[in-house]
mmCIF file of C-alpha atoms in Angstrom:
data_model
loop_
_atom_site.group_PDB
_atom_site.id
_atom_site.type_symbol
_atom_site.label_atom_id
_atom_site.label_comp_id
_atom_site.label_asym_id
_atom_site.label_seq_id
_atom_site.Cartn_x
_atom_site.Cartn_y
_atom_site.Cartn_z
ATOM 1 C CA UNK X 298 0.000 0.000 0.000
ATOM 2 C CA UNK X 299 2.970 2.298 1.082
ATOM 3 C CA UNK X 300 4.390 1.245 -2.656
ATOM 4 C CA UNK X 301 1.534 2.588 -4.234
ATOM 5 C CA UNK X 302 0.848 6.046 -2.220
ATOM 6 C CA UNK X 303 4.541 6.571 -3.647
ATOM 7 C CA UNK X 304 3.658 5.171 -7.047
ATOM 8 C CA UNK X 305 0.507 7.769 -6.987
ATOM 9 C CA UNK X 306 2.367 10.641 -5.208
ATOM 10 C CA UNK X 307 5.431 10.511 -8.153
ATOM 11 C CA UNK X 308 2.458 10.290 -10.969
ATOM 12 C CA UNK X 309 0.746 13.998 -9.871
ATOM 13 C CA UNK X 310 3.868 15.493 -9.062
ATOM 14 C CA UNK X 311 5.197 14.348 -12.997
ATOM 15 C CA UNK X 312 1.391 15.528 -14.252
ATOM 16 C CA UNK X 313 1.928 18.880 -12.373
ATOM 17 C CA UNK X 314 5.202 19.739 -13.827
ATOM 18 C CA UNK X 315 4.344 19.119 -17.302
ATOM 19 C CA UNK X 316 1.016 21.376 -16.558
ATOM 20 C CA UNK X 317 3.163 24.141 -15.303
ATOM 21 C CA UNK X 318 5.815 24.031 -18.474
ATOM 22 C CA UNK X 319 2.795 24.157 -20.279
ATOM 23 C CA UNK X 320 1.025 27.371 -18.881
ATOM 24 C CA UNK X 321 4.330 29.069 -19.000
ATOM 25 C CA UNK X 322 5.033 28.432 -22.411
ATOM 26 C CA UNK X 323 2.357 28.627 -25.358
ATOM 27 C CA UNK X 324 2.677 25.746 -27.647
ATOM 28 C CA UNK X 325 2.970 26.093 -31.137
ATOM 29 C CA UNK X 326 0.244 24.595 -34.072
ATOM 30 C CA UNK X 327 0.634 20.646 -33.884
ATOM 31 C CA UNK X 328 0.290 18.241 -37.122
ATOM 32 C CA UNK X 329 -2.386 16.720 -35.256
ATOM 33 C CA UNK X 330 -5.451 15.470 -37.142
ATOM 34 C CA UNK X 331 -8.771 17.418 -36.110
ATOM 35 C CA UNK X 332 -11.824 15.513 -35.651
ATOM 36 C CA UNK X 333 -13.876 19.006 -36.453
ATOM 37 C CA UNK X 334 -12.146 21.447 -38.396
ATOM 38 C CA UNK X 335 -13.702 24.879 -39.100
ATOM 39 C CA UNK X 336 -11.745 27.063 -41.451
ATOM 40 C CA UNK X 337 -11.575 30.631 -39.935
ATOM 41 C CA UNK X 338 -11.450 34.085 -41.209
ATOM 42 C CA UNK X 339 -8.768 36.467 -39.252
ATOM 43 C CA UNK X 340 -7.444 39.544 -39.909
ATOM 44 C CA UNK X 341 -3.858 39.977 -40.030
ATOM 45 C CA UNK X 342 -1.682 43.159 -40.796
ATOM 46 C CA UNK X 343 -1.897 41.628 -44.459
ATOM 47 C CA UNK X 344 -5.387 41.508 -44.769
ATOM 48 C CA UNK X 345 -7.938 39.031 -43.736
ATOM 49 C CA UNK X 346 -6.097 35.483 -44.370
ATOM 50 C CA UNK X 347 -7.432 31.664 -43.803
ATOM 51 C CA UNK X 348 -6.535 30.698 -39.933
ATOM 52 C CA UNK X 349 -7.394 27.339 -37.767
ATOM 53 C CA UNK X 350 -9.913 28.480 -35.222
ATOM 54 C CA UNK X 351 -6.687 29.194 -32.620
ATOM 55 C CA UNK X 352 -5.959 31.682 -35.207
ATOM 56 C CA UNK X 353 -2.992 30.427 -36.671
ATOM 57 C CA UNK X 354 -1.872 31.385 -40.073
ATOM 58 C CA UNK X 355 -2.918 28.717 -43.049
ATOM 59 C CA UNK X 356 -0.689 28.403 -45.613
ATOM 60 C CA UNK X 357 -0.089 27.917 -49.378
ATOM 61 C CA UNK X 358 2.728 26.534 -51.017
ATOM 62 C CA UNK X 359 3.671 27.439 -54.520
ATOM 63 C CA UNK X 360 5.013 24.129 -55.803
ATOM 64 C CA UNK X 361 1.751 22.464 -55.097
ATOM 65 C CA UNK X 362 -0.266 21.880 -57.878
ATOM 66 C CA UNK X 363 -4.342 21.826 -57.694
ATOM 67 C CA UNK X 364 -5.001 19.472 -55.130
ATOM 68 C CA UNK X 365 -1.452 17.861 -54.888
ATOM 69 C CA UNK X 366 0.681 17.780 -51.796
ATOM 70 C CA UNK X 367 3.882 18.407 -52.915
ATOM 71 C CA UNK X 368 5.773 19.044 -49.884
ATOM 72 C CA UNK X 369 5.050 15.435 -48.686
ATOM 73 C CA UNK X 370 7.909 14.535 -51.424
ATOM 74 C CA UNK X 371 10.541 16.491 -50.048
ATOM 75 C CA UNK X 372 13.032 16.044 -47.486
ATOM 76 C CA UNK X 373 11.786 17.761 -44.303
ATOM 77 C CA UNK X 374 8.976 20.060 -45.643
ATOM 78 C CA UNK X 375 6.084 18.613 -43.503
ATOM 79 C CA UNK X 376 8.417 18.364 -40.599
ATOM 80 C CA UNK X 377 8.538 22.411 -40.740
ATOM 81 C CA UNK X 378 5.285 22.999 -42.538
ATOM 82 C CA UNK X 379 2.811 20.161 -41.621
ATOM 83 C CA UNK X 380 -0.417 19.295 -43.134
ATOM 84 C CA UNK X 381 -3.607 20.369 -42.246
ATOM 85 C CA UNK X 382 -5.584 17.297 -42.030
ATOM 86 C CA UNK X 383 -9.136 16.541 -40.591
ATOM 87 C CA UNK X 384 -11.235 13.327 -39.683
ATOM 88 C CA UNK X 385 -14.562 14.052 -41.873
ATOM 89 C CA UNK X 386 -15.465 16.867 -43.118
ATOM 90 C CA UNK X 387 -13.738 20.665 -42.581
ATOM 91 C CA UNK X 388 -16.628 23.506 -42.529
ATOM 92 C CA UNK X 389 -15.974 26.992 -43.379
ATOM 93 C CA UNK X 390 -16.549 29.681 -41.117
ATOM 94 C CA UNK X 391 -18.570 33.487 -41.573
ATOM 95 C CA UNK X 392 -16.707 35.078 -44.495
ATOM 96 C CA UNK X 393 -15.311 32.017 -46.217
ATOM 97 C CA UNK X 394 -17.283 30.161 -49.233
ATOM 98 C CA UNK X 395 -18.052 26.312 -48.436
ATOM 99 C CA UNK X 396 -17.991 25.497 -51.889
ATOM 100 C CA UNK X 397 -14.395 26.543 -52.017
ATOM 101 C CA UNK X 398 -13.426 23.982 -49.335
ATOM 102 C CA UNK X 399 -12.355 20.511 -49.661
ATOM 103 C CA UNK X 400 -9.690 17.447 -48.891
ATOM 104 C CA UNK X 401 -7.538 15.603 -50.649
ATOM 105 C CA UNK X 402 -6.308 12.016 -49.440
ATOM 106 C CA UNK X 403 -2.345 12.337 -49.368
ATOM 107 C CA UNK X 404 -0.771 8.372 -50.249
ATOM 108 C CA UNK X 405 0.044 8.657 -46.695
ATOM 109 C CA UNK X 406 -3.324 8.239 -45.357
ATOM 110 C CA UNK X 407 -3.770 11.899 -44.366
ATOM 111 C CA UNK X 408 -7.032 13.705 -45.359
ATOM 112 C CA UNK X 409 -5.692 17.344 -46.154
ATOM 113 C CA UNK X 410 -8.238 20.335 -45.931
ATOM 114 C CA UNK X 411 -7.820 22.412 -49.300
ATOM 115 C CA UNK X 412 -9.282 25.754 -50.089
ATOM 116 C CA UNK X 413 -10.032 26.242 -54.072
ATOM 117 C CA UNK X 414 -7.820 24.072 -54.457
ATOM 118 C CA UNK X 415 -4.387 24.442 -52.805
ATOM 119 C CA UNK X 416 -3.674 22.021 -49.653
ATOM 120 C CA UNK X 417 -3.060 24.450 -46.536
ATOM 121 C CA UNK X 418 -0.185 24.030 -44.181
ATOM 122 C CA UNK X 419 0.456 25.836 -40.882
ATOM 123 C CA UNK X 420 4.106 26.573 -39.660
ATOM 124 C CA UNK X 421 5.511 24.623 -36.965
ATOM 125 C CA UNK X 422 7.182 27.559 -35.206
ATOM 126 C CA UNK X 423 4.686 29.816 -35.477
ATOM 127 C CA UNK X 424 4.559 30.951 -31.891
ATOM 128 C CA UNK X 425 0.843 32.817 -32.014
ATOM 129 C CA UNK X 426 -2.453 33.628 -33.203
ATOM 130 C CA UNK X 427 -2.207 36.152 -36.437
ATOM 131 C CA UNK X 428 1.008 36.412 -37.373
ATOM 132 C CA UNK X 429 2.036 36.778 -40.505
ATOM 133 C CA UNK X 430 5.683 36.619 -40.536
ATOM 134 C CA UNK X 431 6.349 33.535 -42.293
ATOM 135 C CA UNK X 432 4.107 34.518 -45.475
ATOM 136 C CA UNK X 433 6.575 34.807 -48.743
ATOM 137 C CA UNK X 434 9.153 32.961 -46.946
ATOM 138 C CA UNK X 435 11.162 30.669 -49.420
ATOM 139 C CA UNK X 436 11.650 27.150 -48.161
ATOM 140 C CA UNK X 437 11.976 23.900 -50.176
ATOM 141 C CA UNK X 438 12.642 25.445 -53.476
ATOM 142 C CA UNK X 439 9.133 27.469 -53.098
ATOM 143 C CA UNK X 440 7.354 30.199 -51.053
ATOM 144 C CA UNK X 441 4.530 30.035 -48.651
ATOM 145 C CA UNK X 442 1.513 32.268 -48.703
ATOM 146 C CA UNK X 443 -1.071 32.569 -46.705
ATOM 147 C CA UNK X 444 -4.592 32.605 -48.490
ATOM 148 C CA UNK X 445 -7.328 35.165 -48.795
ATOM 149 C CA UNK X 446 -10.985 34.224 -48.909
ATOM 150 C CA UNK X 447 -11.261 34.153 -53.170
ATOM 151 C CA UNK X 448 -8.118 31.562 -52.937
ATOM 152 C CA UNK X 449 -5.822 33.839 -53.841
ATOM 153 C CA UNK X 450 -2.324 33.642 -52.403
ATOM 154 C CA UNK X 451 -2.022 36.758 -50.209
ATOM 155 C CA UNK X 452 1.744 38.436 -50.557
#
């Protein structure tokens, strides 16, 4: 019994500390797949721009092609810039046209959420809601936008 009380005691004293490194530091977008996505609307120094409902920047990349995942085939792209991928169905929120949203099915087994067309990403170090400081940045032999309500790549 004494083993256990221990056992227990160690347990929430382990589950505390990780809660407290968590409060003091804000954790970044994960790759994650979201059993309910809604694609948001947020306004950004640039503009209003595509955001996950945490308001994280969504981006574009420019060596996609319409509905192809290109960074999947290079080296270390989705390590930096993973996938936004949902379980079911993504919804668009106020502002945003439903009938511009969709998935594609990566040959990974990922379903990506796409908006008119291109696959969105969000950056791994992005440290907070609306920022836009990663949009033109040139990575992986292409640049990543972030993406206005029409689709279009915002610069």
């Amino acid at each position: 019994m004494k083993r256990i009380c221990i056992l227990l005691a160690g347990v929430v004293l382990a589950a505390v500390s990780v809660s407290a490194v968590a409060i003091a530091r804000p954790e970044p977008p994960t790759a994650h797949t979201a059993l309910f996505f809604t694609v948001q609307l947020r306004h950004t120094r640039l503009g209003k721009v595509l955001a996950t409902a945490a308001g994280y920047t969504l981006f574009e990349f420019t060596r996609d092609r319409p509905k192809k995942d290109t960074c999947l085939k290079i080296k270390g792209c989705l390590t930096a810039w993973p996938e936004m991928s949902v379980q079911g169905k993504p919804s668009a929120g106020p502002g945003l046209r439903a009938s511009l949203l969709s998935t594609i099915n990566t040959p990974g087994g990922i379903t990506q959420v796409t908006y008119a067309g291109h696959p969105l990403y969000i950056h791994l170090a992005d440290r907070g809601a609306g920022r836009t400081s990663y949009v033109g940045k040139k990575e992986f032999g292409g640049r990543w936008y972030a993406v206005n309500s029409k689709g279009h790549a915002v610069k």
